[in-house]
XYZ file of C-alpha atoms in Angstrom:
578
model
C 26.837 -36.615 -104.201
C 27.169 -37.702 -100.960
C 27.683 -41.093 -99.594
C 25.096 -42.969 -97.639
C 27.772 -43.114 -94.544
C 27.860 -39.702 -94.853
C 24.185 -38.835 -93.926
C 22.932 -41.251 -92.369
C 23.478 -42.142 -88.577
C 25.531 -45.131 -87.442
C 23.267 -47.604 -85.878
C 26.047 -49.162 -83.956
C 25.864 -49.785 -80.627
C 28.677 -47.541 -77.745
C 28.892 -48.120 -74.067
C 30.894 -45.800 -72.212
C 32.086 -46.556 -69.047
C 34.058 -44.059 -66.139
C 37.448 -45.374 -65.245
C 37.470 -46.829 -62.022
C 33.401 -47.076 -61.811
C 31.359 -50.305 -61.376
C 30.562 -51.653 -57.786
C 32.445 -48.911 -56.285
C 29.783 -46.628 -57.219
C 27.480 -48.545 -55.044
C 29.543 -48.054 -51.746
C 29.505 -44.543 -52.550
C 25.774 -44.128 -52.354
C 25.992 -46.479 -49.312
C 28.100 -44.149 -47.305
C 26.295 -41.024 -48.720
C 23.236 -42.677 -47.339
C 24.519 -43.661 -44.005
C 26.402 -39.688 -43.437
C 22.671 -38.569 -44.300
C 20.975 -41.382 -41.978
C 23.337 -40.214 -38.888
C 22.413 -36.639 -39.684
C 18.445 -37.242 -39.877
C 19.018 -39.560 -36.395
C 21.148 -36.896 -35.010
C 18.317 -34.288 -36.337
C 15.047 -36.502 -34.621
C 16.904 -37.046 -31.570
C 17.853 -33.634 -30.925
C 13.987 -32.626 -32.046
C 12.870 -35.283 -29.323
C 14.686 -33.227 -26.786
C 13.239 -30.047 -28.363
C 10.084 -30.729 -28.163
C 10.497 -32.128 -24.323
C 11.627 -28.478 -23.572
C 9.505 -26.819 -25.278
C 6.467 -29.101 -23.573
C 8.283 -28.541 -20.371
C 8.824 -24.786 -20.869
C 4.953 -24.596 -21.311
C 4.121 -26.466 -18.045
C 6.498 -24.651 -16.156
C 4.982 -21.441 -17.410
C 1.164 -22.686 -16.629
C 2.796 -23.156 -12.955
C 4.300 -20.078 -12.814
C 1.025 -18.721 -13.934
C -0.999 -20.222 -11.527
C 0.871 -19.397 -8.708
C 1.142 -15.710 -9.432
C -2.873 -15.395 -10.795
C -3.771 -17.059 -7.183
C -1.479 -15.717 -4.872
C -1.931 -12.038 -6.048
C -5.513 -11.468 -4.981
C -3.960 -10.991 -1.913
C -2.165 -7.741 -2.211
C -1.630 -4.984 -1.786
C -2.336 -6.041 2.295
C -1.267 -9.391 2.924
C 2.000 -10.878 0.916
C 2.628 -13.965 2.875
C -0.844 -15.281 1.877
C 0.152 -14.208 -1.508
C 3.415 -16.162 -1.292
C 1.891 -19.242 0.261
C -0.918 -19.437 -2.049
C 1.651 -19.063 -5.085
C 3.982 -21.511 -3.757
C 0.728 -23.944 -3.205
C -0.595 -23.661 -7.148
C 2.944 -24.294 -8.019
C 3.092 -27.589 -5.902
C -0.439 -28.064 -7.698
C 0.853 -27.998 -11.021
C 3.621 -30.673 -10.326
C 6.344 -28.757 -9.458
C 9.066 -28.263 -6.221
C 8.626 -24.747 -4.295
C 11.661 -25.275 -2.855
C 12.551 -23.937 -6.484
C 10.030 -21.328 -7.034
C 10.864 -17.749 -6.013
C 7.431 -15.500 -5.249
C 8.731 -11.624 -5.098
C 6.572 -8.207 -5.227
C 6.463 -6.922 -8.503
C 7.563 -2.644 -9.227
C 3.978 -1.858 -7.884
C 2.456 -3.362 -4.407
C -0.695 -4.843 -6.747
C 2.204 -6.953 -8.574
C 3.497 -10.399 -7.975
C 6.409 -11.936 -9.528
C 6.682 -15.927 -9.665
C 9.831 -17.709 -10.827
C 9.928 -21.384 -11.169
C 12.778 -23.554 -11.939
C 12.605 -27.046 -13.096
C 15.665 -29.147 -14.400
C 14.298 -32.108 -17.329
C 16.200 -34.957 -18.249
C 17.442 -34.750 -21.829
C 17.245 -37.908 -24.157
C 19.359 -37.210 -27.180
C 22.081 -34.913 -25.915
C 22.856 -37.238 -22.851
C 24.642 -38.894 -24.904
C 27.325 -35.702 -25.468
C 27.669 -35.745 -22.305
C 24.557 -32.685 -21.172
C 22.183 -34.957 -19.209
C 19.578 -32.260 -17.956
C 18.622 -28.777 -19.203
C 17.383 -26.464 -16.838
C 14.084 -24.310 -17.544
C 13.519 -21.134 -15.781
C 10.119 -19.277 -16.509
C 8.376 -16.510 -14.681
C 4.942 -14.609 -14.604
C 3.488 -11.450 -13.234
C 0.310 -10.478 -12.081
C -1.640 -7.735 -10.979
C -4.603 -7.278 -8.811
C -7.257 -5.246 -9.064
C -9.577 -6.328 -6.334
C -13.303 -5.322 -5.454
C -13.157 -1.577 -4.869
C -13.655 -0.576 -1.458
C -16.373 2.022 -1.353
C -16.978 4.765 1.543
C -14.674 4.426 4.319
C -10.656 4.236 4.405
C -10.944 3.959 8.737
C -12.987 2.367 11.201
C -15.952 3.387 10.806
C -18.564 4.230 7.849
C -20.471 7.052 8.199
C -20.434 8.913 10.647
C -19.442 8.504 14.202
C -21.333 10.405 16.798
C -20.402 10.212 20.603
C -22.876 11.387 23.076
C -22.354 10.737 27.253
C -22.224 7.251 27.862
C -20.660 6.779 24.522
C -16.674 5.256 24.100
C -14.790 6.882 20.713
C -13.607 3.931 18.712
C -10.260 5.928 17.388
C -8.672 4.867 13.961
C -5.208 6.382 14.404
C -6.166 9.145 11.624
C -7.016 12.576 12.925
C -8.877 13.361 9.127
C -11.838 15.399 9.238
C -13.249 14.211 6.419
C -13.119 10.944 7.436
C -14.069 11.547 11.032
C -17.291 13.095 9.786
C -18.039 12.359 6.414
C -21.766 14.118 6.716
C -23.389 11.400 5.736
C -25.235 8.002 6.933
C -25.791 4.754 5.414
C -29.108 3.300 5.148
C -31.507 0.676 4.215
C -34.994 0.826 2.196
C -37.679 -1.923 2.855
C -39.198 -3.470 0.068
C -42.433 -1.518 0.097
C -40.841 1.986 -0.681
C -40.396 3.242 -4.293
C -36.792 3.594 -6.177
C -37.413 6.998 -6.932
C -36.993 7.772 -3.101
C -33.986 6.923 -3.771
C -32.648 3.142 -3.186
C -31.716 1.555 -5.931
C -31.450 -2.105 -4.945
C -33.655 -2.961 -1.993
C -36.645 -0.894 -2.886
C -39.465 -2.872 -4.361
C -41.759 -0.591 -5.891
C -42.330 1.854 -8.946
C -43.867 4.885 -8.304
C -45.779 6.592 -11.427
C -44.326 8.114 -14.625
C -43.009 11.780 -14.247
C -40.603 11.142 -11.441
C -37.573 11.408 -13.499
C -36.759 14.217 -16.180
C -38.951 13.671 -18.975
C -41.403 11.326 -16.904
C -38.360 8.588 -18.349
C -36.922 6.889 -15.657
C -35.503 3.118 -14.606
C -38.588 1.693 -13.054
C -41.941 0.415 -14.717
C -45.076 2.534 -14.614
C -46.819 -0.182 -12.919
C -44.811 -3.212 -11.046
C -41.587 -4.083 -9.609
C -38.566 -2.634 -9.282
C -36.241 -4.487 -12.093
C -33.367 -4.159 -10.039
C -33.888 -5.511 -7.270
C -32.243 -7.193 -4.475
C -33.733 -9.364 -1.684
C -30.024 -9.815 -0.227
C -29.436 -6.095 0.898
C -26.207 -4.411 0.858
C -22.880 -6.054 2.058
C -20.173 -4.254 3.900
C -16.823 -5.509 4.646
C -14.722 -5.073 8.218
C -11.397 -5.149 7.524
C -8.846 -6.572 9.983
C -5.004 -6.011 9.339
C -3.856 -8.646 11.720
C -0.533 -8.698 13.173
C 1.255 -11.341 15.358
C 0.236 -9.187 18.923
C -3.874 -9.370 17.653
C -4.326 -12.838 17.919
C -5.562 -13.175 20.669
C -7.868 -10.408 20.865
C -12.090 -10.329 19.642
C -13.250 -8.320 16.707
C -16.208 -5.935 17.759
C -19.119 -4.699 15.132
C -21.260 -2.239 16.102
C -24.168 -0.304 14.537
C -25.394 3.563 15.528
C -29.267 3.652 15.477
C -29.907 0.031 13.769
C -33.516 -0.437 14.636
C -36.009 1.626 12.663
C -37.544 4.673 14.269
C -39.990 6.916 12.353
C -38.687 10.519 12.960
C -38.337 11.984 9.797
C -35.505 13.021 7.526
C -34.321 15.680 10.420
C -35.871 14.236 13.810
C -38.612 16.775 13.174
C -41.561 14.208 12.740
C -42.210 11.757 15.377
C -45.847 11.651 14.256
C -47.111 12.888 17.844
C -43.998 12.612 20.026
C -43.029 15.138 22.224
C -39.669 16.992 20.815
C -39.476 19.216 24.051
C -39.688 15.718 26.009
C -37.113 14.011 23.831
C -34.619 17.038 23.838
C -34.752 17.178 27.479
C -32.937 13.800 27.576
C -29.691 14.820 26.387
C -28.183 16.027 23.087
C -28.188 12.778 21.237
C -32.282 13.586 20.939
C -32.389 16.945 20.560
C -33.804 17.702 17.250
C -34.488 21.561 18.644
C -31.059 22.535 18.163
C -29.492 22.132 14.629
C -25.869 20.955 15.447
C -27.357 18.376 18.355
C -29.951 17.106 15.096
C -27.284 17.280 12.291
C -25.084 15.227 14.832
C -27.199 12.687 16.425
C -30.216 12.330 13.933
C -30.016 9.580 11.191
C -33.220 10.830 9.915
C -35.153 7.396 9.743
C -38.318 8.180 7.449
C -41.207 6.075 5.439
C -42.501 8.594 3.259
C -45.601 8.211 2.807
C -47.976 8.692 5.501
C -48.361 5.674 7.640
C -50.051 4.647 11.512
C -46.663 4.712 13.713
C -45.521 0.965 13.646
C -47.490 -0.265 10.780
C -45.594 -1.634 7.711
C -42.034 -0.663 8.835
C -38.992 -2.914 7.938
C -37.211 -5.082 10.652
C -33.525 -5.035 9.955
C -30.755 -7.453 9.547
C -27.228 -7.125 10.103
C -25.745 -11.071 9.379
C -21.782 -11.446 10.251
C -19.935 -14.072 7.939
C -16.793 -15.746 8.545
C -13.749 -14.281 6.747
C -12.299 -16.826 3.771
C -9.910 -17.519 0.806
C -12.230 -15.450 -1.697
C -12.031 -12.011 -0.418
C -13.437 -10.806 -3.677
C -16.725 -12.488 -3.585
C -19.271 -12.564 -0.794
C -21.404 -15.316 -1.623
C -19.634 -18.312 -0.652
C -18.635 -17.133 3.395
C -20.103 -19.240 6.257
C -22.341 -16.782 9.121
C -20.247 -16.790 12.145
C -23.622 -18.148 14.383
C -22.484 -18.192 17.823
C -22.541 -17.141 21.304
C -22.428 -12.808 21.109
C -22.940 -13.292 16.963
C -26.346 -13.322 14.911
C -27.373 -15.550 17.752
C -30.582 -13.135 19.035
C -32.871 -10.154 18.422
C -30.998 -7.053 19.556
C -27.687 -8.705 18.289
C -28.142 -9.188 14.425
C -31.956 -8.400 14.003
C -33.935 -5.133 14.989
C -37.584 -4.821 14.526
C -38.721 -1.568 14.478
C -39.913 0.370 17.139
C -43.845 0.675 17.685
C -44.776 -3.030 16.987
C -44.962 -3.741 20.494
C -47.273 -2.869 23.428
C -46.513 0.437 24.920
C -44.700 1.762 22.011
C -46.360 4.616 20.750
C -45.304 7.954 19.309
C -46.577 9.456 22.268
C -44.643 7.291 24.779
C -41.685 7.374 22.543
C -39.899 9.952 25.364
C -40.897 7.781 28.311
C -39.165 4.519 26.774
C -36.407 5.911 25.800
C -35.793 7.691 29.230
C -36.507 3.791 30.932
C -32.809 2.076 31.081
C -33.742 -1.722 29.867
C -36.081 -0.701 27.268
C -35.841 -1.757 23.559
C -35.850 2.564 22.674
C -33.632 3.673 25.419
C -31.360 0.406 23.946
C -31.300 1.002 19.867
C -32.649 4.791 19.365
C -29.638 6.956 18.662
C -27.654 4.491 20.740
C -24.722 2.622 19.314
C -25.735 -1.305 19.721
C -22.801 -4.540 19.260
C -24.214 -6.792 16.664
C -20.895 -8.902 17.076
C -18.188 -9.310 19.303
C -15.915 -12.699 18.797
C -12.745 -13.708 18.924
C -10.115 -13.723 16.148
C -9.182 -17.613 16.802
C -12.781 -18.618 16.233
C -13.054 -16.653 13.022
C -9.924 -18.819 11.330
C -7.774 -15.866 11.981
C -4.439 -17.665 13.620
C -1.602 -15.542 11.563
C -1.025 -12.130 10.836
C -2.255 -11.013 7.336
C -5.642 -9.628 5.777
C -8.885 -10.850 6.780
C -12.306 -9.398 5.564
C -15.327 -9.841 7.564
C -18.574 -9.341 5.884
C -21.137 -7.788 6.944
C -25.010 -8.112 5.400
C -27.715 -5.807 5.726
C -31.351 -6.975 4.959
C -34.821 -5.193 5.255
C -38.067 -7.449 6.214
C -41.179 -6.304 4.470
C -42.406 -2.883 4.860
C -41.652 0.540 3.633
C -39.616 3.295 5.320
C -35.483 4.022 5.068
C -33.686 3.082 8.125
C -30.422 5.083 8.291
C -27.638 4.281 10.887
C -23.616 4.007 11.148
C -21.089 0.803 11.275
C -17.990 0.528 13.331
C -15.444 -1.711 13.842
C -12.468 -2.414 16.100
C -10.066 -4.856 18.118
C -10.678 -5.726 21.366
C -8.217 -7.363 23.971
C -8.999 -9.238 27.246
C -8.917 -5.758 29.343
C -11.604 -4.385 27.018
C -8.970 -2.098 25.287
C -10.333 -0.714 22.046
C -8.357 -0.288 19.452
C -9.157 0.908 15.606
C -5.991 1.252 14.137
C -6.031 -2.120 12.148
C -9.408 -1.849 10.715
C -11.580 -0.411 8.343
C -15.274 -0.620 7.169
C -16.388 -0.223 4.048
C -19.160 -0.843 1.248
C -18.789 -3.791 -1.244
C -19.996 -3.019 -4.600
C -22.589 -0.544 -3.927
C -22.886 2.485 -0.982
C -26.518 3.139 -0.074
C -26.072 6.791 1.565
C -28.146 9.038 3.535
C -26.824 12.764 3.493
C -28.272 15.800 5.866
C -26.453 18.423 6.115
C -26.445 22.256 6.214
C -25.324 24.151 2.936
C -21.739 23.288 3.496
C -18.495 21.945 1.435
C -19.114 18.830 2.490
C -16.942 15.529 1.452
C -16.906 11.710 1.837
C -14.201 8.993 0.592
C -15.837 6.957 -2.360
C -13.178 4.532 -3.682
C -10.017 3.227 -2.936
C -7.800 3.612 -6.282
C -4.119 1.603 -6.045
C -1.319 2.809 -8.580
C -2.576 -0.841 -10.439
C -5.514 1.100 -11.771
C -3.328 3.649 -14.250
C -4.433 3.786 -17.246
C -7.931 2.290 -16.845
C -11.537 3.783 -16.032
C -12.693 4.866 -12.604
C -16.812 4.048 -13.572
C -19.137 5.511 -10.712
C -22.676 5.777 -10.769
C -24.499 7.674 -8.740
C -28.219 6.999 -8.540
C -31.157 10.157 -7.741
C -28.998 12.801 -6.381
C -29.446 16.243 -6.201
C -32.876 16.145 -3.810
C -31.852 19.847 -1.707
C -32.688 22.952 -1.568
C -31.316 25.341 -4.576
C -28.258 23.492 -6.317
C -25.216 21.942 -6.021
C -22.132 20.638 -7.646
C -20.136 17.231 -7.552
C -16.568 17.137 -7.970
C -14.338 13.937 -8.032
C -11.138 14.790 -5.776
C -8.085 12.166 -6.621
C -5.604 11.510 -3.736
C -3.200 13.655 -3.206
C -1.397 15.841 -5.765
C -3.054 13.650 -8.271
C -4.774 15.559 -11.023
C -8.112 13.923 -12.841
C -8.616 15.174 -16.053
C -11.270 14.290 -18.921
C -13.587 12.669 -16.793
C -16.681 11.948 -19.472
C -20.405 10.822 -18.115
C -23.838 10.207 -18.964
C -27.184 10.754 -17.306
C -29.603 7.690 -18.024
C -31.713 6.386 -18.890
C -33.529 10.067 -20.449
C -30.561 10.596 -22.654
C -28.136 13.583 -21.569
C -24.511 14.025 -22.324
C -22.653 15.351 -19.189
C -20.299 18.482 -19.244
C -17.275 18.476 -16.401
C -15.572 21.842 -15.710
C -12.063 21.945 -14.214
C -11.198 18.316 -15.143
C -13.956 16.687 -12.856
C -16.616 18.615 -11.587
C -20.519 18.578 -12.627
C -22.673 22.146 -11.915
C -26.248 22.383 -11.432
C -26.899 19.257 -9.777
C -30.643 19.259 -8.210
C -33.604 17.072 -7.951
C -35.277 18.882 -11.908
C -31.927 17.409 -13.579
C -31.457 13.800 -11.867
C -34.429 12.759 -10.231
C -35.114 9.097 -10.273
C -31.871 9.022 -13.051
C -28.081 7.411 -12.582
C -25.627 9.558 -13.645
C -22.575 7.582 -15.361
C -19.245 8.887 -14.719
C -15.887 7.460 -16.255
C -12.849 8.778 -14.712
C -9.585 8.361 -16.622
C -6.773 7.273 -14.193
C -3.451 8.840 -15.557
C 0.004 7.005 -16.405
C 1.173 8.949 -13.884
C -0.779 8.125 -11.486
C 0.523 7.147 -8.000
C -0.248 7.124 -3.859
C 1.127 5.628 -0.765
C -0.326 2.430 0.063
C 0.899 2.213 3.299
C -1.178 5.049 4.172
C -4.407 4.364 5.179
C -6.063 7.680 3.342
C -3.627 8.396 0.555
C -4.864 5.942 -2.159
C -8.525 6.888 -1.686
C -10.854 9.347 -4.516
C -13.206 11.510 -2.497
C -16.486 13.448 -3.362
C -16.915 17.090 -3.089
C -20.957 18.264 -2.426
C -21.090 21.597 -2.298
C -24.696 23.051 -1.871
C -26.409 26.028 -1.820
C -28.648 25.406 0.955
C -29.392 22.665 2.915
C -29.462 18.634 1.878
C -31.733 15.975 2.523
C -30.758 12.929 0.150
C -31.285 9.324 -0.201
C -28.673 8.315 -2.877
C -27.095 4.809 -4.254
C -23.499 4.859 -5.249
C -21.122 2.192 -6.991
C -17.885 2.221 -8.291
C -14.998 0.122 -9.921
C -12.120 -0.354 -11.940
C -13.399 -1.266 -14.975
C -11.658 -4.702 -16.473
C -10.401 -7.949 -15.322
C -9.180 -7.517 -11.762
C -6.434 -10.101 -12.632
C -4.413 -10.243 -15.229
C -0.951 -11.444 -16.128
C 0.994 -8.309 -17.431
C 4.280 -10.391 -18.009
């Protein structure tokens, strides 16, 4: 039997103790505590200066930013805007240009901004690194209204009778010499199936369109639109030897004249009379009519003079926001929107003495308001570059808007521009006209091949859409075909479209081109077109044609067509790409 010792647990009481232990142990933990304080100090100071350049980093990147997202709107043209205006968003932002480096980017849309700022460190100035220097940088591209119509001088086209001075561009083109068409103007009393998109008023009846389906109301107002016109843009490359010269606008035919789509129907005039006064009136011979004749036309039967539109033409001031319109200043002064004859044109017949039947008679009188605006070219502006704001070389855009009073009728004419210096020498190397946002056209022409430049496409635009709309084409004889022509050796491909709003998928042959056009198919209707621009994708921006798409109309017989076009590169127009 076992003893109680033996199975049952002493209850005495053992300390054990560590050799060497007791306070020691606390002077451990002390220095243990103080190694781990210096390395949590050590840790928060060096996150103080951290987060400083991180913060920092991310202000000097908003600069660099800035300055690129401003300054690129100005390019391809006009780099030392672009560089100003970047070096001016960087000052902005609170920080030294004197450090900032603006540089084109691998594509003349692209801007490059570098800015370097050195910070003051906290924590590591005491190792001896007082300052850390942050370097950040940002890229932009610019993809900018898309001019619409003209790559030269002049829009539309450019007929020269005797007593008439050629406004040259420098570019010997054909197609941009002649384009075969005009541009025009609807008042607000004509109907948008004619073929105006934006400035007629009215709604004609269902069954214009295919289907009786069509973008206008049975009974009311045109939904679309637009008391303010159309806006064009004059274009002025400015170098150092310009400045002291005038810009000169002028308009072909800018009053209305009722003569019919081909000069045929002066409602009681005498043709035989008018043709008698020189080519410029002679609607008897084709290439004289299909030259001179802008085809000015209300539709519906009217007296001669009633109800037709006065016209418009309003020159603003060129400004920092070349991509909107809206906001310029009208120029309003001496030789500038300052009288009738100079920006506005009523139309011929509201006056005594004009009548169809002494139509001949006033234009042959030297003074009078016909012989002055019919088939005439007339200066709606001539001022000089200093008064405009334009005291450096670079890109300026001058725009131009087009209004129609009240009344019905299409008035069709022809824009020019040029530089003019003190000996009246004209010069249209440096400029260009063009359509902003939308291209009201008038086309009458035999069955020909004919062409016309519709938008300007720089090498920013690869990979993204080409969208153009074309609004109620197709009104001439027999049938035609479309075809979208890219710049040079440029290949389209894949183009995809839409006719709307009566439903209708569209089918392109040979990468861009649409058969059977005619008035059955698209009257009253918008065809939607989306044009793929390839990777490899690329023109010459230097050159005043290269960069520019073109349309192909190729009828079967002869054209008379009031059409609306617009075009852009769909997505931002700015956008940082690195």
């Amino acid at each position: 039997m076992l003893s109680d010792e033996t199975i049952m647990p002493s209850t005495e009481s053992r300390t054990f103790r560590r050799s060497g232990a007791g306070d020691g142990e606390s002077g451990f933990v002390l220095v243990w505590f103080a190694l781990l304080l210096t390395i949590f100090i050590a840790m928060a100071g060096l996150g103080v200066d951290v987060w400083n350049w991180w913060q920092t980093a991310q202000q000097v990147q908003r600069a660099a930013d800035a300055g690129a997202t401003a300054g690129v709107t100005f390019l391809p043209s006009d780099f030392a805007s672009a560089r100003s205006t970047a070096f001016d968003l960087v000052e902005r932002n609170g920080y030294d240009s004197a450090n900032t480096t603006v540089q084109l980017g691998d594509a003349p849309s692209k801007l490059k901004v570098t800015v370097t700022h050195e910070t003051d460190n906290f924590f590591t100035h005491f190792f001896g690194v007082d300052t850390t220097v942050i370097t950040r940088s940002a890229t932009a591209e610019f993809t900018g209204p898309t001019p619409i119509g003209s790559p030269i001088n002049h829009l539309g086209n450019q007929p020269i009778g005797d007593g008439d001075a050629l406004w040259p561009s420098g570019v010997t083109d054909s197609v941009s010499a002649n384009p075969q068409v005009w541009l025009q103007i609807a008042g607000p009393g004509n109907n948008k199936n004619n073929g105006d998109r934006f400035t007629s008023n009215q709604c004609a009846q269902p069954g214009n369109g295919p289907g009786g389906v069509w973008e206008c109301p049975a009974s009311g107002n045109n939904q679309e639109y637009s008391a303010d016109g159309y806006y064009f843009i004059a274009r002025i490359e400015a170098e150092a030897g310009d400045l002291g010269k005038d810009v000169a606008i002028e308009v072909y035919d800018p009053a209305f004249v009722q003569t019919g789509d081909n000069c045929t129907d002066f409602l009681g005039a005498d043709r035989g009379a008018l043709a008698a006064l020189g080519a410029r009136y002679d609607s008897n011979t084709p290439a004289n009519n299909r030259t001179f004749c802008t085809g000015d036309h209300r539709i519906n039967s009217v007296t001669y003079g009633a109800g037709f539109p006065t016209t418009t033409f309003t020159t603003f001031r060129p400004d920092a926001t070349p991509w909107q319109v809206g906001d310029n200043v009208p120029v309003n002064q001496v030789g500038c929107n300052s009288a009738e004859g100079v920006g506005t044109f009523r139309p011929y017949g509201t006056r005594a003495g004009e009548t169809a039947a002494t139509l001949p008679a006033q234009v042959a009188l030297p003074g009078s308001y016909a012989n002055q605006v019919f088939h005439r070219w007339v200066q709606i502006c001539r001022v000089s570059l200093a008064s405009l704001g334009v005291t450096a070389p670079g890109q300026y855009d001058i725009p131009i808007q087009v209004e129609a009073g009240a009344g019905s009728g299409h008035n069709r004419f022809a824009m020019r521009s040029a530089l003019i210096n003190a000996s009246n020498v004209v010069d249209g190397t440096r400029t260009s006209v063009f359509a902003f946002q939308h291209l009201p056209l008038y086309q009458n022409a035999e069955a020909a091949d004919s062409r016309f430049y519709l938008a300007r496409v720089l090498p920013s635009g690869q990979n993204r859409l080409l969208a153009i709309q074309m609004f109620d084409v197709g009104d001439g004889s027999g049938s035609g075909s479309i075809t979208i022509v890219p710049p040079g050796s440029n290949t389209f491909t894949g183009c995809t479209g839409q006719r709307l709003p009566a439903t209708l998928d569209l089918t392109f042959v040979n990468g861009c081109t649409l058969n059977n056009v005619n008035s059955a198919n698209y009257q009253a209707q918008r065809i939607a077109i989306n044009v793929p621009i390839p990777s490899s994708y690329t023109c010459d921006v230097s050159d005043p044609l290269d960069c520019w798409v073109q349309v192909r109309f190729n009828w079967s017989a002869g054209v008379q067509d009031t059409t609306t076009w617009s075009a852009g590169i769909l997505g931002d127009p700015v956008r940082l790409i690195e």
